[in-house]
mmCIF file of C-alpha atoms in Angstrom:
data_model
loop_
_atom_site.group_PDB
_atom_site.id
_atom_site.type_symbol
_atom_site.label_atom_id
_atom_site.label_comp_id
_atom_site.label_asym_id
_atom_site.label_seq_id
_atom_site.Cartn_x
_atom_site.Cartn_y
_atom_site.Cartn_z
ATOM 1 C CA MET A 4 141.825 60.475 62.047
ATOM 2 C CA THR A 5 139.519 62.315 59.950
ATOM 3 C CA TYR A 6 140.629 63.053 56.266
ATOM 4 C CA LEU A 7 138.559 66.070 54.338
ATOM 5 C CA LYS A 8 139.196 67.336 51.387
ATOM 6 C CA THR A 9 140.989 71.015 51.009
ATOM 7 C CA LEU A 10 139.018 74.203 51.546
ATOM 8 C CA ALA A 11 138.910 76.227 48.075
ATOM 9 C CA LEU A 12 140.770 79.604 50.193
ATOM 10 C CA SER A 13 138.809 81.428 50.593
ATOM 11 C CA LEU A 14 139.778 84.904 52.960
ATOM 12 C CA PRO A 15 138.736 88.856 53.336
ATOM 13 C CA ALA A 16 140.410 90.153 50.967
ATOM 14 C CA ALA A 17 141.475 93.128 53.006
ATOM 15 C CA MET A 18 142.634 89.840 55.216
ATOM 16 C CA LEU A 19 145.926 89.669 52.756
ATOM 17 C CA ALA A 20 146.345 93.318 51.963
ATOM 18 C CA THR A 21 149.759 93.604 53.467
ATOM 19 C CA ALA A 22 150.571 89.874 51.842
ATOM 20 C CA ALA A 23 153.715 88.602 49.584
ATOM 21 C CA LEU A 24 152.900 87.185 46.676
ATOM 22 C CA ALA A 25 155.885 85.495 45.558
ATOM 23 C CA ASP A 26 158.718 83.950 47.871
ATOM 24 C CA GLY A 27 160.023 85.105 51.165
ATOM 25 C CA GLU A 28 157.760 85.876 53.205
ATOM 26 C CA THR A 29 158.548 86.956 56.418
ATOM 27 C CA ILE A 30 155.720 85.082 59.030
ATOM 28 C CA ALA A 31 156.419 86.645 63.148
ATOM 29 C CA VAL A 32 155.993 83.124 65.125
ATOM 30 C CA PHE A 33 154.108 83.942 68.241
ATOM 31 C CA THR A 34 154.751 81.465 71.653
ATOM 32 C CA LYS A 35 153.672 81.077 75.271
ATOM 33 C CA ASN A 36 157.980 80.695 76.510
ATOM 34 C CA HIS A 37 161.420 79.869 76.575
ATOM 35 C CA THR A 38 160.664 76.971 79.229
ATOM 36 C CA ASN A 39 158.343 75.141 77.858
ATOM 37 C CA PRO A 40 159.909 72.448 75.736
ATOM 38 C CA PHE A 41 156.887 72.368 73.320
ATOM 39 C CA PHE A 42 156.936 75.360 72.737
ATOM 40 C CA GLN A 43 160.605 75.108 71.113
ATOM 41 C CA THR A 44 158.920 71.950 69.028
ATOM 42 C CA VAL A 45 156.944 74.590 68.063
ATOM 43 C CA ARG A 46 159.754 77.039 66.792
ATOM 44 C CA VAL A 47 161.469 74.725 64.924
ATOM 45 C CA GLY A 48 158.684 73.041 63.327
ATOM 46 C CA ALA A 49 157.918 76.815 61.028
ATOM 47 C CA ASP A 50 161.443 77.421 61.413
ATOM 48 C CA ALA A 51 161.331 73.990 58.883
ATOM 49 C CA ALA A 52 158.854 74.601 57.202
ATOM 50 C CA ALA A 53 159.351 77.984 56.090
ATOM 51 C CA LYS A 54 162.359 76.844 55.697
ATOM 52 C CA ALA A 55 161.651 74.052 53.129
ATOM 53 C CA LEU A 56 158.969 76.922 51.019
ATOM 54 C CA ASN A 57 162.204 79.672 50.829
ATOM 55 C CA ALA A 58 160.535 81.793 53.465
ATOM 56 C CA LYS A 59 161.475 82.958 57.285
ATOM 57 C CA THR A 60 160.399 83.541 60.800
ATOM 58 C CA ILE A 61 160.660 85.404 63.243
ATOM 59 C CA HIS A 62 159.737 84.443 66.903
ATOM 60 C CA TYR A 63 158.384 86.409 69.640
ATOM 61 C CA ILE A 64 157.773 84.547 72.964
ATOM 62 C CA PRO A 65 157.358 86.359 76.175
ATOM 63 C CA THR A 66 160.921 86.887 79.416
ATOM 64 C CA LYS A 67 158.491 86.514 81.321
ATOM 65 C CA PRO A 68 156.165 82.592 80.537
ATOM 66 C CA ASP A 69 153.674 83.538 79.108
ATOM 67 C CA SER A 70 153.086 87.014 80.086
ATOM 68 C CA ILE A 71 150.000 88.312 78.997
ATOM 69 C CA PRO A 72 151.294 92.294 78.554
ATOM 70 C CA GLU A 73 154.629 90.968 77.115
ATOM 71 C CA GLN A 74 152.597 88.827 74.838
ATOM 72 C CA LEU A 75 150.298 92.315 73.953
ATOM 73 C CA SER A 76 153.388 94.644 73.552
ATOM 74 C CA GLN A 77 155.584 92.081 70.858
ATOM 75 C CA ILE A 78 151.795 92.685 69.706
ATOM 76 C CA GLU A 79 151.656 96.494 69.168
ATOM 77 C CA ASP A 80 155.549 95.915 67.922
ATOM 78 C CA VAL A 81 154.241 92.944 65.130
ATOM 79 C CA ALA A 82 151.975 94.911 64.377
ATOM 80 C CA VAL A 83 154.527 98.399 63.361
ATOM 81 C CA LYS A 84 156.770 95.862 61.501
ATOM 82 C CA LYS A 85 153.826 94.194 59.384
ATOM 83 C CA PRO A 86 155.091 90.255 58.541
ATOM 84 C CA ASN A 87 153.722 88.920 56.025
ATOM 85 C CA ALA A 88 151.517 86.862 58.607
ATOM 86 C CA ILE A 89 152.056 85.867 61.055
ATOM 87 C CA VAL A 90 151.223 82.027 63.399
ATOM 88 C CA PHE A 91 149.922 82.259 66.292
ATOM 89 C CA VAL A 92 150.349 80.981 70.299
ATOM 90 C CA PRO A 93 148.299 82.767 72.831
ATOM 91 C CA VAL A 94 149.745 83.004 76.016
ATOM 92 C CA ASP A 95 145.675 83.127 77.568
ATOM 93 C CA TYR A 96 143.527 82.139 75.415
ATOM 94 C CA LYS A 97 140.648 85.056 76.607
ATOM 95 C CA ALA A 98 143.385 87.788 77.439
ATOM 96 C CA MET A 99 144.836 88.241 73.649
ATOM 97 C CA VAL A 100 141.728 88.683 72.071
ATOM 98 C CA PRO A 101 142.728 92.385 71.723
ATOM 99 C CA GLY A 102 144.892 91.674 71.159
ATOM 100 C CA VAL A 103 143.993 89.824 68.520
ATOM 101 C CA GLU A 104 141.577 91.922 67.543
ATOM 102 C CA LYS A 105 144.191 94.514 66.407
ATOM 103 C CA ILE A 106 146.359 91.985 65.172
ATOM 104 C CA ASN A 107 143.043 91.539 62.420
ATOM 105 C CA ASP A 108 142.844 95.902 62.617
ATOM 106 C CA ALA A 109 146.514 95.866 61.078
ATOM 107 C CA ASN A 110 145.011 93.565 58.636
ATOM 108 C CA ILE A 111 148.034 90.324 58.850
ATOM 109 C CA PRO A 112 146.742 87.286 58.449
ATOM 110 C CA VAL A 113 147.079 85.036 61.987
ATOM 111 C CA VAL A 114 146.429 81.250 61.797
ATOM 112 C CA ASN A 115 145.893 80.226 65.241
ATOM 113 C CA VAL A 116 148.240 77.564 66.529
ATOM 114 C CA THR A 117 148.053 75.237 69.782
ATOM 115 C CA ASP A 118 145.274 76.984 72.417
ATOM 116 C CA ARG A 119 142.680 77.277 69.998
ATOM 117 C CA SER A 120 141.596 81.641 70.843
ATOM 118 C CA ALA A 121 138.462 82.708 73.089
ATOM 119 C CA GLY A 122 137.901 85.041 70.228
ATOM 120 C CA GLY A 123 139.501 87.563 67.104
ATOM 121 C CA LYS A 124 140.063 85.881 62.667
ATOM 122 C CA PHE A 125 142.266 83.693 61.657
ATOM 123 C CA LEU A 126 142.869 81.626 58.634
ATOM 124 C CA ALA A 127 143.001 78.119 60.622
ATOM 125 C CA PHE A 128 142.869 76.768 63.570
ATOM 126 C CA ILE A 129 145.961 73.547 64.675
ATOM 127 C CA GLY A 130 145.499 72.185 67.556
ATOM 128 C CA ALA A 131 145.039 69.217 69.262
ATOM 129 C CA ASP A 132 142.189 68.126 71.886
ATOM 130 C CA ASP A 133 143.531 68.347 75.437
ATOM 131 C CA TYR A 134 140.320 66.588 76.214
ATOM 132 C CA SER A 135 140.986 63.263 74.390
ATOM 133 C CA LEU A 136 145.193 64.048 74.859
ATOM 134 C CA GLY A 137 144.039 63.688 79.212
ATOM 135 C CA LEU A 138 142.133 61.148 78.711
ATOM 136 C CA GLU A 139 144.138 59.022 77.433
ATOM 137 C CA THR A 140 146.628 59.425 79.438
ATOM 138 C CA ALA A 141 145.706 59.219 83.086
ATOM 139 C CA ARG A 142 143.469 55.842 81.128
ATOM 140 C CA TYR A 143 146.844 54.691 80.306
ATOM 141 C CA MET A 144 149.387 54.915 83.469
ATOM 142 C CA LEU A 145 145.701 53.677 86.027
ATOM 143 C CA LYS A 146 145.400 51.017 84.673
ATOM 144 C CA ALA A 147 149.091 49.846 84.651
ATOM 145 C CA MET A 148 149.103 51.364 87.913
ATOM 146 C CA GLY A 149 145.850 47.966 88.221
ATOM 147 C CA GLY A 150 143.518 50.508 88.692
ATOM 148 C CA LYS A 151 144.213 50.939 92.471
ATOM 149 C CA GLY A 152 146.361 53.159 93.941
ATOM 150 C CA ASN A 153 146.649 56.440 95.946
ATOM 151 C CA VAL A 154 146.983 59.562 93.051
ATOM 152 C CA VAL A 155 147.830 63.222 92.232
ATOM 153 C CA ILE A 156 147.539 65.800 89.181
ATOM 154 C CA ILE A 157 149.983 69.274 88.666
ATOM 155 C CA GLU A 158 147.828 71.021 87.062
ATOM 156 C CA GLY A 159 149.271 74.231 84.679
ATOM 157 C CA VAL A 160 148.832 76.656 84.728
ATOM 158 C CA LYS A 161 144.520 77.418 86.286
ATOM 159 C CA GLY A 162 142.908 78.543 84.043
ATOM 160 C CA SER A 163 144.742 77.775 81.369
ATOM 161 C CA LEU A 164 143.125 76.202 78.668
ATOM 162 C CA THR A 165 144.624 73.857 77.788
ATOM 163 C CA ASN A 166 145.444 72.889 81.983
ATOM 164 C CA VAL A 167 141.669 72.830 81.709
ATOM 165 C CA ASP A 168 141.098 70.326 79.755
ATOM 166 C CA ARG A 169 143.703 68.161 79.866
ATOM 167 C CA VAL A 170 143.134 67.855 83.834
ATOM 168 C CA ARG A 171 139.213 67.870 83.014
ATOM 169 C CA GLY A 172 140.429 64.469 81.391
ATOM 170 C CA PHE A 173 142.191 63.579 83.361
ATOM 171 C CA ASN A 174 139.441 63.700 86.464
ATOM 172 C CA GLU A 175 137.518 61.924 84.271
ATOM 173 C CA ALA A 176 140.195 59.044 83.540
ATOM 174 C CA ILE A 177 140.112 58.022 86.971
ATOM 175 C CA LYS A 178 136.524 58.260 87.858
ATOM 176 C CA GLU A 179 136.659 55.052 85.915
ATOM 177 C CA PHE A 180 138.970 53.279 88.010
ATOM 178 C CA LYS A 181 136.596 53.335 91.771
ATOM 179 C CA GLU A 182 139.609 51.919 93.360
ATOM 180 C CA VAL A 183 141.997 55.337 92.225
ATOM 181 C CA LYS A 184 141.652 57.723 94.725
ATOM 182 C CA LEU A 185 143.037 61.044 94.247
ATOM 183 C CA LEU A 186 144.387 62.827 97.137
ATOM 184 C CA ALA A 187 145.449 66.264 95.043
ATOM 185 C CA SER A 188 145.389 68.146 91.946
ATOM 186 C CA GLN A 189 147.394 72.001 92.938
ATOM 187 C CA PRO A 190 149.310 73.982 90.062
ATOM 188 C CA ALA A 191 153.025 74.438 89.194
ATOM 189 C CA ASN A 192 152.572 76.395 86.524
ATOM 190 C CA TYR A 193 153.934 74.052 83.368
ATOM 191 C CA GLN A 194 157.241 74.572 85.523
ATOM 192 C CA ARG A 195 159.634 72.120 86.489
ATOM 193 C CA LEU A 196 160.596 73.728 88.985
ATOM 194 C CA GLN A 197 157.535 75.437 90.537
ATOM 195 C CA ALA A 198 156.700 71.341 90.277
ATOM 196 C CA LEU A 199 159.718 69.706 92.332
ATOM 197 C CA GLN A 200 159.015 72.609 95.522
ATOM 198 C CA VAL A 201 155.077 71.305 94.809
ATOM 199 C CA MET A 202 156.641 67.392 94.997
ATOM 200 C CA GLU A 203 157.991 68.217 97.860
ATOM 201 C CA ASN A 204 154.951 69.150 99.391
ATOM 202 C CA LEU A 205 152.775 66.890 98.097
ATOM 203 C CA MET A 206 155.315 64.173 99.811
ATOM 204 C CA GLN A 207 155.904 65.639 102.894
ATOM 205 C CA SER A 208 151.431 65.545 103.209
ATOM 206 C CA HIS A 209 150.906 61.724 101.941
ATOM 207 C CA GLN A 210 153.048 59.704 102.644
ATOM 208 C CA LYS A 211 151.671 57.080 99.636
ATOM 209 C CA ILE A 212 151.346 57.852 96.576
ATOM 210 C CA ASP A 213 151.681 55.448 93.519
ATOM 211 C CA GLY A 214 151.055 57.302 90.315
ATOM 212 C CA VAL A 215 151.803 61.207 89.536
ATOM 213 C CA LEU A 216 149.607 62.701 86.690
ATOM 214 C CA ALA A 217 151.700 66.514 85.307
ATOM 215 C CA ALA A 218 149.723 68.228 82.976
ATOM 216 C CA ASN A 219 153.203 68.985 81.094
ATOM 217 C CA ASP A 220 156.033 67.096 80.799
ATOM 218 C CA ALA A 221 158.519 69.546 82.973
ATOM 219 C CA MET A 222 156.343 69.094 85.895
ATOM 220 C CA ALA A 223 156.664 66.096 84.836
ATOM 221 C CA ILE A 224 159.931 66.068 85.608
ATOM 222 C CA GLY A 225 160.152 67.987 88.450
ATOM 223 C CA ALA A 226 158.315 65.317 90.120
ATOM 224 C CA ILE A 227 161.083 62.976 89.100
ATOM 225 C CA GLU A 228 163.281 64.500 91.054
ATOM 226 C CA ALA A 229 161.342 65.697 93.778
ATOM 227 C CA LEU A 230 160.361 61.237 94.064
ATOM 228 C CA ASP A 231 164.512 61.261 93.612
ATOM 229 C CA GLY A 232 165.394 63.397 96.201
ATOM 230 C CA ALA A 233 163.707 62.020 98.992
ATOM 231 C CA ASN A 234 164.412 57.663 97.897
ATOM 232 C CA ARG A 235 160.334 57.118 96.584
ATOM 233 C CA LYS A 236 158.633 55.532 93.420
ATOM 234 C CA ALA A 237 156.007 56.198 91.932
ATOM 235 C CA GLN A 238 154.334 55.670 88.454
ATOM 236 C CA ILE A 239 154.914 59.725 86.636
ATOM 237 C CA VAL A 240 153.188 60.521 83.276
ATOM 238 C CA GLY A 241 154.096 64.616 81.769
ATOM 239 C CA ILE A 242 152.026 65.154 78.120
ATOM 240 C CA ASN A 243 153.462 66.890 74.995
ATOM 241 C CA GLY A 244 156.158 64.244 73.699
ATOM 242 C CA THR A 245 159.695 66.410 74.654
ATOM 243 C CA THR A 246 163.393 65.053 73.998
ATOM 244 C CA GLU A 247 162.847 65.031 77.461
ATOM 245 C CA ALA A 248 160.301 63.164 78.949
ATOM 246 C CA ILE A 249 162.398 60.153 76.070
ATOM 247 C CA ASP A 250 165.339 60.694 77.547
ATOM 248 C CA ALA A 251 163.489 58.884 80.467
ATOM 249 C CA ILE A 252 161.631 56.768 78.914
ATOM 250 C CA LYS A 253 163.906 56.079 78.245
ATOM 251 C CA ALA A 254 165.644 56.000 81.561
ATOM 252 C CA GLY A 255 162.167 54.147 82.348
ATOM 253 C CA LYS A 256 162.275 57.047 84.925
ATOM 254 C CA LEU A 257 158.753 58.439 82.556
ATOM 255 C CA LEU A 258 156.194 55.459 82.239
ATOM 256 C CA ALA A 259 154.849 57.881 79.543
ATOM 257 C CA SER A 260 154.432 61.605 77.369
ATOM 258 C CA GLY A 261 150.682 62.188 75.783
ATOM 259 C CA ASP A 262 151.376 64.326 72.728
ATOM 260 C CA TYR A 263 150.450 65.409 70.210
ATOM 261 C CA ASN A 264 152.159 66.776 67.558
ATOM 262 C CA GLY A 265 154.413 70.209 68.727
ATOM 263 C CA PHE A 266 155.799 70.140 65.569
ATOM 264 C CA LEU A 267 153.860 69.542 63.168
ATOM 265 C CA GLN A 268 151.639 72.496 64.415
ATOM 266 C CA GLY A 269 154.966 74.311 64.093
ATOM 267 C CA CYS A 270 154.714 72.577 60.655
ATOM 268 C CA ILE A 271 151.617 73.118 59.331
ATOM 269 C CA GLY A 272 150.269 76.510 60.603
ATOM 270 C CA THR A 273 153.444 78.236 58.475
ATOM 271 C CA MET A 274 152.456 76.336 55.820
ATOM 272 C CA VAL A 275 148.635 78.145 56.101
ATOM 273 C CA ALA A 276 150.738 80.814 56.526
ATOM 274 C CA ILE A 277 152.505 80.579 53.982
ATOM 275 C CA ARG A 278 150.624 79.419 50.669
ATOM 276 C CA ALA A 279 147.494 81.760 52.363
ATOM 277 C CA LEU A 280 149.101 84.217 50.750
ATOM 278 C CA ARG A 281 150.727 82.439 47.915
ATOM 279 C CA LYS A 282 146.543 82.221 47.819
ATOM 280 C CA GLU A 283 146.906 78.555 47.125
ATOM 281 C CA ALA A 284 144.878 76.232 48.932
ATOM 282 C CA ILE A 285 144.338 75.763 53.022
ATOM 283 C CA VAL A 286 142.786 73.639 55.012
ATOM 284 C CA THR A 287 140.708 75.320 57.902
ATOM 285 C CA GLU A 288 141.516 72.980 61.189
ATOM 286 C CA VAL A 289 143.516 70.523 62.097
ATOM 287 C CA VAL A 290 142.762 68.967 65.393
ATOM 288 C CA LEU A 291 145.916 66.488 65.513
ATOM 289 C CA LYS A 292 144.647 63.380 67.821
ATOM 290 C CA PRO A 293 146.495 62.298 70.450
ATOM 291 C CA THR A 294 149.302 59.620 70.942
ATOM 292 C CA VAL A 295 150.465 58.341 73.973
ATOM 293 C CA ILE A 296 154.275 57.420 74.413
ATOM 294 C CA ASP A 297 155.426 55.013 76.112
ATOM 295 C CA LYS A 298 158.800 52.614 75.944
ATOM 296 C CA ALA A 299 156.943 50.141 73.158
ATOM 297 C CA ASN A 300 156.890 53.213 70.637
ATOM 298 C CA TYR A 301 158.849 56.144 71.589
ATOM 299 C CA GLN A 302 162.192 55.128 68.668
ATOM 300 C CA PRO A 303 159.812 57.759 65.768
ATOM 301 C CA TYR A 304 160.248 60.449 68.499
ATOM 302 C CA ASP A 305 163.559 59.986 69.306
ATOM 303 C CA THR A 306 164.853 61.561 66.855
ATOM 304 C CA PRO A 307 167.009 65.231 67.108
ATOM 305 C CA LEU A 308 164.467 68.304 66.222
ATOM 306 C CA GLU A 309 166.036 70.113 64.142
ATOM 307 C CA GLY A 310 166.348 66.151 62.243
ATOM 308 C CA ARG A 311 162.700 66.559 61.408
ATOM 309 C CA ALA A 312 161.254 67.541 58.173
ATOM 310 C CA CYS A 313 157.397 68.755 58.114
ATOM 311 C CA PRO A 314 155.013 66.327 55.462
ATOM 312 C CA LYS A 315 153.705 67.140 52.214
ATOM 313 C CA TRP A 316 151.119 70.064 51.968
ATOM 314 C CA ASP A 317 149.083 66.801 50.458
ATOM 315 C CA GLU A 318 149.231 64.525 53.853
ATOM 316 C CA ALA A 319 149.092 67.748 56.040
ATOM 317 C CA ALA A 320 145.938 67.987 53.963
ATOM 318 C CA ALA A 321 144.727 64.391 54.746
ATOM 319 C CA MET A 322 144.926 65.624 58.067
ATOM 320 C CA ALA A 323 141.744 68.273 58.485
ATOM 321 C CA THR A 324 139.178 68.079 60.201
ATOM 322 C CA LYS A 325 136.750 71.254 59.377
ATOM 323 C CA THR A 326 135.851 72.941 56.154
ATOM 324 C CA ASN A 327 134.917 75.990 57.391
#
């Protein structure tokens, strides 16, 4: 992990025109959906940071998963209500740029979390390298398979930045193992039920599937349910380090889950937003490195989200990967 010094805060005055300078600030937290447990970890992390700093959060979550029109509508609402700052996960990194510009026009400071927006002005980006996450998670599974066998990829939302980078990492790892054959790569939109159905169809088409690379944990769990229903076995990995994934690892159902700590992303994103409002030093980019969680190291993740604590600011600032 790269350790760089914290930036002194330097923001356009207009972006802080509505900022409160005392505690009790309201932070609007935008996430993609209710269905992917990863975003619950982001929300809980944001809540924990706000509580520790005597601020409060309001959550904006599309009722239809990853709905662009709904998130745009929520931005219209927030532009009127004017919270002190926003922590923003775009449902689509390109399509939501006009929404970010509307937030900028409303002079509400905003921190970009998880999916890096293709445009707009942000105080900071807090996220991860999805390519490395996909690469390292896939390498782990393919090594566990002895470097050979038939694999399938279950993708997230086609065109989404996280999916593009994770699947690119999966495919690069597969290229490293000449005796591994990729049978199919199909989307299930990060949804558990869709992944179950995709896996059922894949099993009908392919009699021998040795490994499943799922672009998130919810889809990995869906694939496990499909395999169990057909009384078939395969190595499976997911991504996100969710509670369900940890339980599946403990039960021997899931080989591993790649993780870049949604709880920490929520924590640091909210801490940056609040510190900026209080004119305290912030960092402008944190890109967390991936961890592959398996049976040997799952214990720290086997803790209820509500029992976790955000890092101290000095610890968070030490994770900075960019200073401007």
